[in-house]
PDB file of C-alpha atoms and ligand atoms in Angstrom:
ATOM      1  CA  UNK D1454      24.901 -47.747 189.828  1.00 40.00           C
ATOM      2  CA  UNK D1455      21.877 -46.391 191.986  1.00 39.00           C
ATOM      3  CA  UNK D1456      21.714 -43.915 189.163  1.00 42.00           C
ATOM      4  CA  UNK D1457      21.146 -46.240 186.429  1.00 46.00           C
ATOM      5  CA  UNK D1458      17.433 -45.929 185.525  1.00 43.00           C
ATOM      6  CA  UNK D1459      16.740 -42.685 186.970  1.00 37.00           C
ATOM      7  CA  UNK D1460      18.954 -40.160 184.030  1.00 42.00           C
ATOM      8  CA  UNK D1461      17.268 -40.589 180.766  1.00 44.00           C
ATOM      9  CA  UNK D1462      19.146 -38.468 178.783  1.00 47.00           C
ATOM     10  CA  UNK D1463      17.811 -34.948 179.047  1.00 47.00           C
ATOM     11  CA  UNK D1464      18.108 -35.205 174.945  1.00 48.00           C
ATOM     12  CA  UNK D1465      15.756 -38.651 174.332  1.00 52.00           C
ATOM     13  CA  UNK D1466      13.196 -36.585 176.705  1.00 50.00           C
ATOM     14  CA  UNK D1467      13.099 -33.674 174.805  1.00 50.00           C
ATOM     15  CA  UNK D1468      12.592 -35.168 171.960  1.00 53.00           C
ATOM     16  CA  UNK D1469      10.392 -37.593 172.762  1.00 53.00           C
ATOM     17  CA  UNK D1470       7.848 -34.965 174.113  1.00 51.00           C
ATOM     18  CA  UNK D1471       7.988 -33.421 170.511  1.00 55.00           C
ATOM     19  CA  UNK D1472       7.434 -36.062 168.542  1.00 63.00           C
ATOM     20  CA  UNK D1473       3.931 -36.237 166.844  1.00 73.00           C
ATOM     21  CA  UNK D1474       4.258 -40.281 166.447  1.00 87.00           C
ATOM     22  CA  UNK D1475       4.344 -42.588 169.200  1.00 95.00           C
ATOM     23  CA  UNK D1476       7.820 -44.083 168.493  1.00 94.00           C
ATOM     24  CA  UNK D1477       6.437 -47.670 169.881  1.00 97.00           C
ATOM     25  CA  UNK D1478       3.306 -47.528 167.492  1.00 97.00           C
ATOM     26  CA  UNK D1479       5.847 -46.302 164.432  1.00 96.00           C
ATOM     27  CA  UNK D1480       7.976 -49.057 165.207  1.00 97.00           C
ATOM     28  CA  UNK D1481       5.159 -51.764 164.910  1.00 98.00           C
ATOM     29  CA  UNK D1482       3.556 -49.840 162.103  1.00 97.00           C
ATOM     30  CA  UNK D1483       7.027 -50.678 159.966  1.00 96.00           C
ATOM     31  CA  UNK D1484       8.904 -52.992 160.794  1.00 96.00           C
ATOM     32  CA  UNK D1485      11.818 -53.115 158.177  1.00 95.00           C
ATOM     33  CA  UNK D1486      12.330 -49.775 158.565  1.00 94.00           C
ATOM     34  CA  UNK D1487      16.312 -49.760 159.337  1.00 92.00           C
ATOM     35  CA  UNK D1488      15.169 -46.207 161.103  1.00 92.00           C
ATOM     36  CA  UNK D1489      12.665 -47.895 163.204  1.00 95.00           C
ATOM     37  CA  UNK D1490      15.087 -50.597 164.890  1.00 95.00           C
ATOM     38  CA  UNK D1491      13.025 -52.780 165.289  1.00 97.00           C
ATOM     39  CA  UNK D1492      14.254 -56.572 165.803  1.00 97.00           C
ATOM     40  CA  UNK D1493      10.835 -58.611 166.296  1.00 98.00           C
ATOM     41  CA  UNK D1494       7.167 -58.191 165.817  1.00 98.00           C
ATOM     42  CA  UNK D1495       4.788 -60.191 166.919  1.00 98.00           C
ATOM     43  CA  UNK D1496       0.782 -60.417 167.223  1.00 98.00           C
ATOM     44  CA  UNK D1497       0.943 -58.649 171.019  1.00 98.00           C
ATOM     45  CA  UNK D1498       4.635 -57.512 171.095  1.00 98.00           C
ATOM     46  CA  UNK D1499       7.237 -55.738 169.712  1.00 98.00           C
ATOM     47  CA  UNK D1500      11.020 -55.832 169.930  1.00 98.00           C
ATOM     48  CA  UNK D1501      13.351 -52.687 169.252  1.00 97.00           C
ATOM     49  CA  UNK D1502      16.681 -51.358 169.620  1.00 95.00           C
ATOM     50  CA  UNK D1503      16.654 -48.239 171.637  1.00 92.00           C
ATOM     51  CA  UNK D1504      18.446 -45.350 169.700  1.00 88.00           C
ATOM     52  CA  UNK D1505      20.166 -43.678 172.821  1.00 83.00           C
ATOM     53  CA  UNK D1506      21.604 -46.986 174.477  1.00 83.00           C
ATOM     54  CA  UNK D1507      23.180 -47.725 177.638  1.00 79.00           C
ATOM     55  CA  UNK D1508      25.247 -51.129 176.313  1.00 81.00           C
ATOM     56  CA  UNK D1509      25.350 -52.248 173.090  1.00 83.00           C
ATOM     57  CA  UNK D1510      22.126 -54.743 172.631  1.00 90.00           C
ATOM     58  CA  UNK D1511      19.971 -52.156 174.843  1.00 91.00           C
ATOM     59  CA  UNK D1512      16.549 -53.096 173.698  1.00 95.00           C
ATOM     60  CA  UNK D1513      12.646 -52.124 174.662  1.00 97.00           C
ATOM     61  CA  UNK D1514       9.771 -54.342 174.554  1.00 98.00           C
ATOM     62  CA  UNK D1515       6.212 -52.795 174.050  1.00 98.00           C
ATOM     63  CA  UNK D1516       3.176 -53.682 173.357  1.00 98.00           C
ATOM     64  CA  UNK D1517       2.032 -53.324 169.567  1.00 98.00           C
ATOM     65  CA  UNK D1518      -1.081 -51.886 171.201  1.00 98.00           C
ATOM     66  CA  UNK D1519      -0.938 -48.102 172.302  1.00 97.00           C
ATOM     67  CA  UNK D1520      -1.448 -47.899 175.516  1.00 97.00           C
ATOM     68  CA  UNK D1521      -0.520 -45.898 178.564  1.00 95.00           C
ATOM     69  CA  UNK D1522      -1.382 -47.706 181.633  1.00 95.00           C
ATOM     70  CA  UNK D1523       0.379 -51.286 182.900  1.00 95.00           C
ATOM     71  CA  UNK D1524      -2.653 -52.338 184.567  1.00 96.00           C
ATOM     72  CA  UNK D1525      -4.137 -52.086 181.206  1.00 97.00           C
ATOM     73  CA  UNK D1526      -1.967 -54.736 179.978  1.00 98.00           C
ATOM     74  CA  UNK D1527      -3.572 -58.171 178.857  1.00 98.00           C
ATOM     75  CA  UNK D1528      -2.927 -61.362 179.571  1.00 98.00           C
ATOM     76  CA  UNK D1529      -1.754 -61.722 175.749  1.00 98.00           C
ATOM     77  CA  UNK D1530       0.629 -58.990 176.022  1.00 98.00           C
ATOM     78  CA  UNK D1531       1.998 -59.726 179.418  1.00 98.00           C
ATOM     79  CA  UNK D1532       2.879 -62.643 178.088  1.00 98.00           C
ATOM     80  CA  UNK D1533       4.426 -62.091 174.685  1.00 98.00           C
ATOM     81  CA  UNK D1534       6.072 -58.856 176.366  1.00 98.00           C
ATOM     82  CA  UNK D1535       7.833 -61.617 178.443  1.00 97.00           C
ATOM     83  CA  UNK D1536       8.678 -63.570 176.054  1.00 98.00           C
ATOM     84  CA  UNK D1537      10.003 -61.588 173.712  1.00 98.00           C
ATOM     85  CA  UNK D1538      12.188 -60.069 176.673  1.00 98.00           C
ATOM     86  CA  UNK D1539      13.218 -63.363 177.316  1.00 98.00           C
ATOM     87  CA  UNK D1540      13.598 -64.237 173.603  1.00 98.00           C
ATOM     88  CA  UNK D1541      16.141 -61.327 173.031  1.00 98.00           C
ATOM     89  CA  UNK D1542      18.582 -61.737 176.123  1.00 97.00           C
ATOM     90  CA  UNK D1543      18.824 -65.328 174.533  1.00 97.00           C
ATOM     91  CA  UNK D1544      19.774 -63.515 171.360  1.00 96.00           C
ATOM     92  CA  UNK D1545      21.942 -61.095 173.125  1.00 95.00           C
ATOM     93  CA  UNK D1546      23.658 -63.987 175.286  1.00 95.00           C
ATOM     94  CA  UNK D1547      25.138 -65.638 171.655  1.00 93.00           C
ATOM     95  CA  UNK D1548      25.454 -62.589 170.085  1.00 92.00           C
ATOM     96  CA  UNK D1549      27.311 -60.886 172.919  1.00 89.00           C
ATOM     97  CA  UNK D1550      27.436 -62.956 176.183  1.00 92.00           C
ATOM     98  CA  UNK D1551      26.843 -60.406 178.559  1.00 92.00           C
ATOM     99  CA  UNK D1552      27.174 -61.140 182.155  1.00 93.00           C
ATOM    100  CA  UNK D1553      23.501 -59.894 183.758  1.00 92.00           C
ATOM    101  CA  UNK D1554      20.604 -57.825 182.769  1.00 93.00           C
ATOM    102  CA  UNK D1555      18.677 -54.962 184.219  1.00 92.00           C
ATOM    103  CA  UNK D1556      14.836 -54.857 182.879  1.00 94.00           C
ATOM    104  CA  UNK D1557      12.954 -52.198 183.850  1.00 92.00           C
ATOM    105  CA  UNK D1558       9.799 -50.544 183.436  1.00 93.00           C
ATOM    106  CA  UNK D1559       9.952 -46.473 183.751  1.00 88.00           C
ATOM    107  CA  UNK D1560       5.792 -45.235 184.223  1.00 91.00           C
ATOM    108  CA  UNK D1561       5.388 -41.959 184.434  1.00 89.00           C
ATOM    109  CA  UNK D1562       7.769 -38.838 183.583  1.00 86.00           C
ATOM    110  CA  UNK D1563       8.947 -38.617 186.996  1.00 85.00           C
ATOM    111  CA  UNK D1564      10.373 -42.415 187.181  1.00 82.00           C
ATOM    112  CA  UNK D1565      12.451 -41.419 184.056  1.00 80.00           C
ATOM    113  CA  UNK D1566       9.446 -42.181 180.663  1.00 83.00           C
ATOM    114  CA  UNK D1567      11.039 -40.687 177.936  1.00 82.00           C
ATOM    115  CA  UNK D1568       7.316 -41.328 176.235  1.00 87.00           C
ATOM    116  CA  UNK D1569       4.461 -42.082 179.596  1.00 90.00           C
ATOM    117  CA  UNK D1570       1.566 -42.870 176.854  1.00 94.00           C
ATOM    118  CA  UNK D1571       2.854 -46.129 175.759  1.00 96.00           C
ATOM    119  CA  UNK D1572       4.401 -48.397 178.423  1.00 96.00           C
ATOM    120  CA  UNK D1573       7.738 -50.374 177.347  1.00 96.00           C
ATOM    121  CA  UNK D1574      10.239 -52.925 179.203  1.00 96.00           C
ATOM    122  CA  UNK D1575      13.950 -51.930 179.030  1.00 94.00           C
ATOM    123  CA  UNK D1576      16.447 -54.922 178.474  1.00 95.00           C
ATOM    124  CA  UNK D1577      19.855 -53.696 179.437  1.00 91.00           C
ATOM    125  CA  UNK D1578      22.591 -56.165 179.143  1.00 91.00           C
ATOM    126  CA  UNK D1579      26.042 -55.579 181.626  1.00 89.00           C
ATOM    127  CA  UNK D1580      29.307 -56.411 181.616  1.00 85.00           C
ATOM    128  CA  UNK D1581      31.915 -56.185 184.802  1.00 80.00           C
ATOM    129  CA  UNK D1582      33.390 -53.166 184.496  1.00 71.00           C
ATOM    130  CA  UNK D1583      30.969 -51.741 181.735  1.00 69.00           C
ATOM    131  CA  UNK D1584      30.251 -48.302 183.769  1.00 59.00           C
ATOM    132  CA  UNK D1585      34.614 -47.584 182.899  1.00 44.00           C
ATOM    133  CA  UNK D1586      34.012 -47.400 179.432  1.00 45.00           C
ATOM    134  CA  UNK D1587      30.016 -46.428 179.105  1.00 46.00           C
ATOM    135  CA  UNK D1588      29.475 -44.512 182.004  1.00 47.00           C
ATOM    136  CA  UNK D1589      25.389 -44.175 182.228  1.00 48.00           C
ATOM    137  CA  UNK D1590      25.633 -40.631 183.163  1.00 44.00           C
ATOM    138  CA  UNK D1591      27.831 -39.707 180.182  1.00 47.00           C
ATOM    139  CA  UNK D1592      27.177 -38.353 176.344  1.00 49.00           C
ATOM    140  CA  UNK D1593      27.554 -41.521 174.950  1.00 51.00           C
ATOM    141  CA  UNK D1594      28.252 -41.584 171.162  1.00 49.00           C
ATOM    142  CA  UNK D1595      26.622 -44.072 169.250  1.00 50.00           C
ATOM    143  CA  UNK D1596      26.828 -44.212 165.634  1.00 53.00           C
ATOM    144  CA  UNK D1597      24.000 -45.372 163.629  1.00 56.00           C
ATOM    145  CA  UNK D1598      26.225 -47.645 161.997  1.00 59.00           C
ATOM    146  CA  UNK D1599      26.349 -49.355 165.051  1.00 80.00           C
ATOM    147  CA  UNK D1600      22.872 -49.567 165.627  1.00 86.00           C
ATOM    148  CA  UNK D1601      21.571 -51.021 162.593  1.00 88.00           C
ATOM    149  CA  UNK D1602      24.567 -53.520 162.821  1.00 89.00           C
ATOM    150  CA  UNK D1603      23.295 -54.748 165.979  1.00 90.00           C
ATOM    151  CA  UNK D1604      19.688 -54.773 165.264  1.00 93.00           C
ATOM    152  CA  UNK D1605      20.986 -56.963 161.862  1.00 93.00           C
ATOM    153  CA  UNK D1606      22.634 -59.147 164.558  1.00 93.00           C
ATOM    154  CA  UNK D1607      19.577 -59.314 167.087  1.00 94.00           C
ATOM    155  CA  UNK D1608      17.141 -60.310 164.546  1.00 95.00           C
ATOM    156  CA  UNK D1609      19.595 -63.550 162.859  1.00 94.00           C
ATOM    157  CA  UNK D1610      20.318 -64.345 166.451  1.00 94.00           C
ATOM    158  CA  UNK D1611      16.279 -64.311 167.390  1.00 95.00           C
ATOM    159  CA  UNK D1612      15.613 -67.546 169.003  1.00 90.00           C
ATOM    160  CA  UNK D1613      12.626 -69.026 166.689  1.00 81.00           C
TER     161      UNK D1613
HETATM  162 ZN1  LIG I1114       2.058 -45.915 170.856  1.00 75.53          ZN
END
């Protein structure tokens, strides 16, 4: 388990550094794009699916405002960043009642940043025994089906 936020897969990297759009500001920028996975947008904040997850119901948390540095944060987006965190394990605990969370921020390439120009909280939801059938170090499959089902889910379940 001491591996679990250091592997970003060696894929979501790559492609992440080739990218000409800032995923996070795409993702704020349209909303109800199925592609986009996003499950809650708010003034300061925005909730999304991430497309290579650990569990089912992995989401991010960014701020709807590009930028790089944490510091640089606001007191607005602190808190909305929080509370949409919050907000989602709530939708994640009826939707799927998983059993703890890691949240985690990843700055900088070298702690893991698949993209280091726009910072973003992790929401990973666990289950006893989850690392027997999702191993974090594996290939995991994830079908796209399976995404946009959950991210249907996630926003029903949003706590208003
Ligand atoms: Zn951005």
């Amino acid at each position: 388990m001491e591996h679990l936020w250091a592997p970003w897969r060696l894929e979501y990297m790559k492609s992440a550094d080739t990218q000409d759009e800032c995923l996070f500001c795409a993702a704020a920028a349209n909303p109800d794009d199925p592609a986009r996975l996003v499950v809650h947008l708010g003034s300061h904040a925005v909730a999304l699916l991430n497309k290579f997850p650990y569990a089912s119901g992995h989401f991010m948390v960014a701020p709807v405002r590009h930028v790089g540095d944490y510091e640089e944060l606001t007191d607005e987006e602190v808190l909305e960043l929080h509370r949409f965190a919050s907000a989602g394990m709530g939708g994640l605990a009826e939707l799927y009642a998983p059993q703890g969370y890691n949240l985690g921020w990843n700055l900088g390439r070298i702690a893991g940043a698949g993209v280091v120009d726009h910072v973003h909280l992790h929401v990973v939801p666990r289950w006893a025994g989850d690392t027997n059938f999702m191993p974090v170090l594996a290939d995991v499959k994830i079908l796209p089906e399976h995404l946009e089902e959950t991210r249907q889910k996630l926003r029903v379940a949003w706590p208003t």
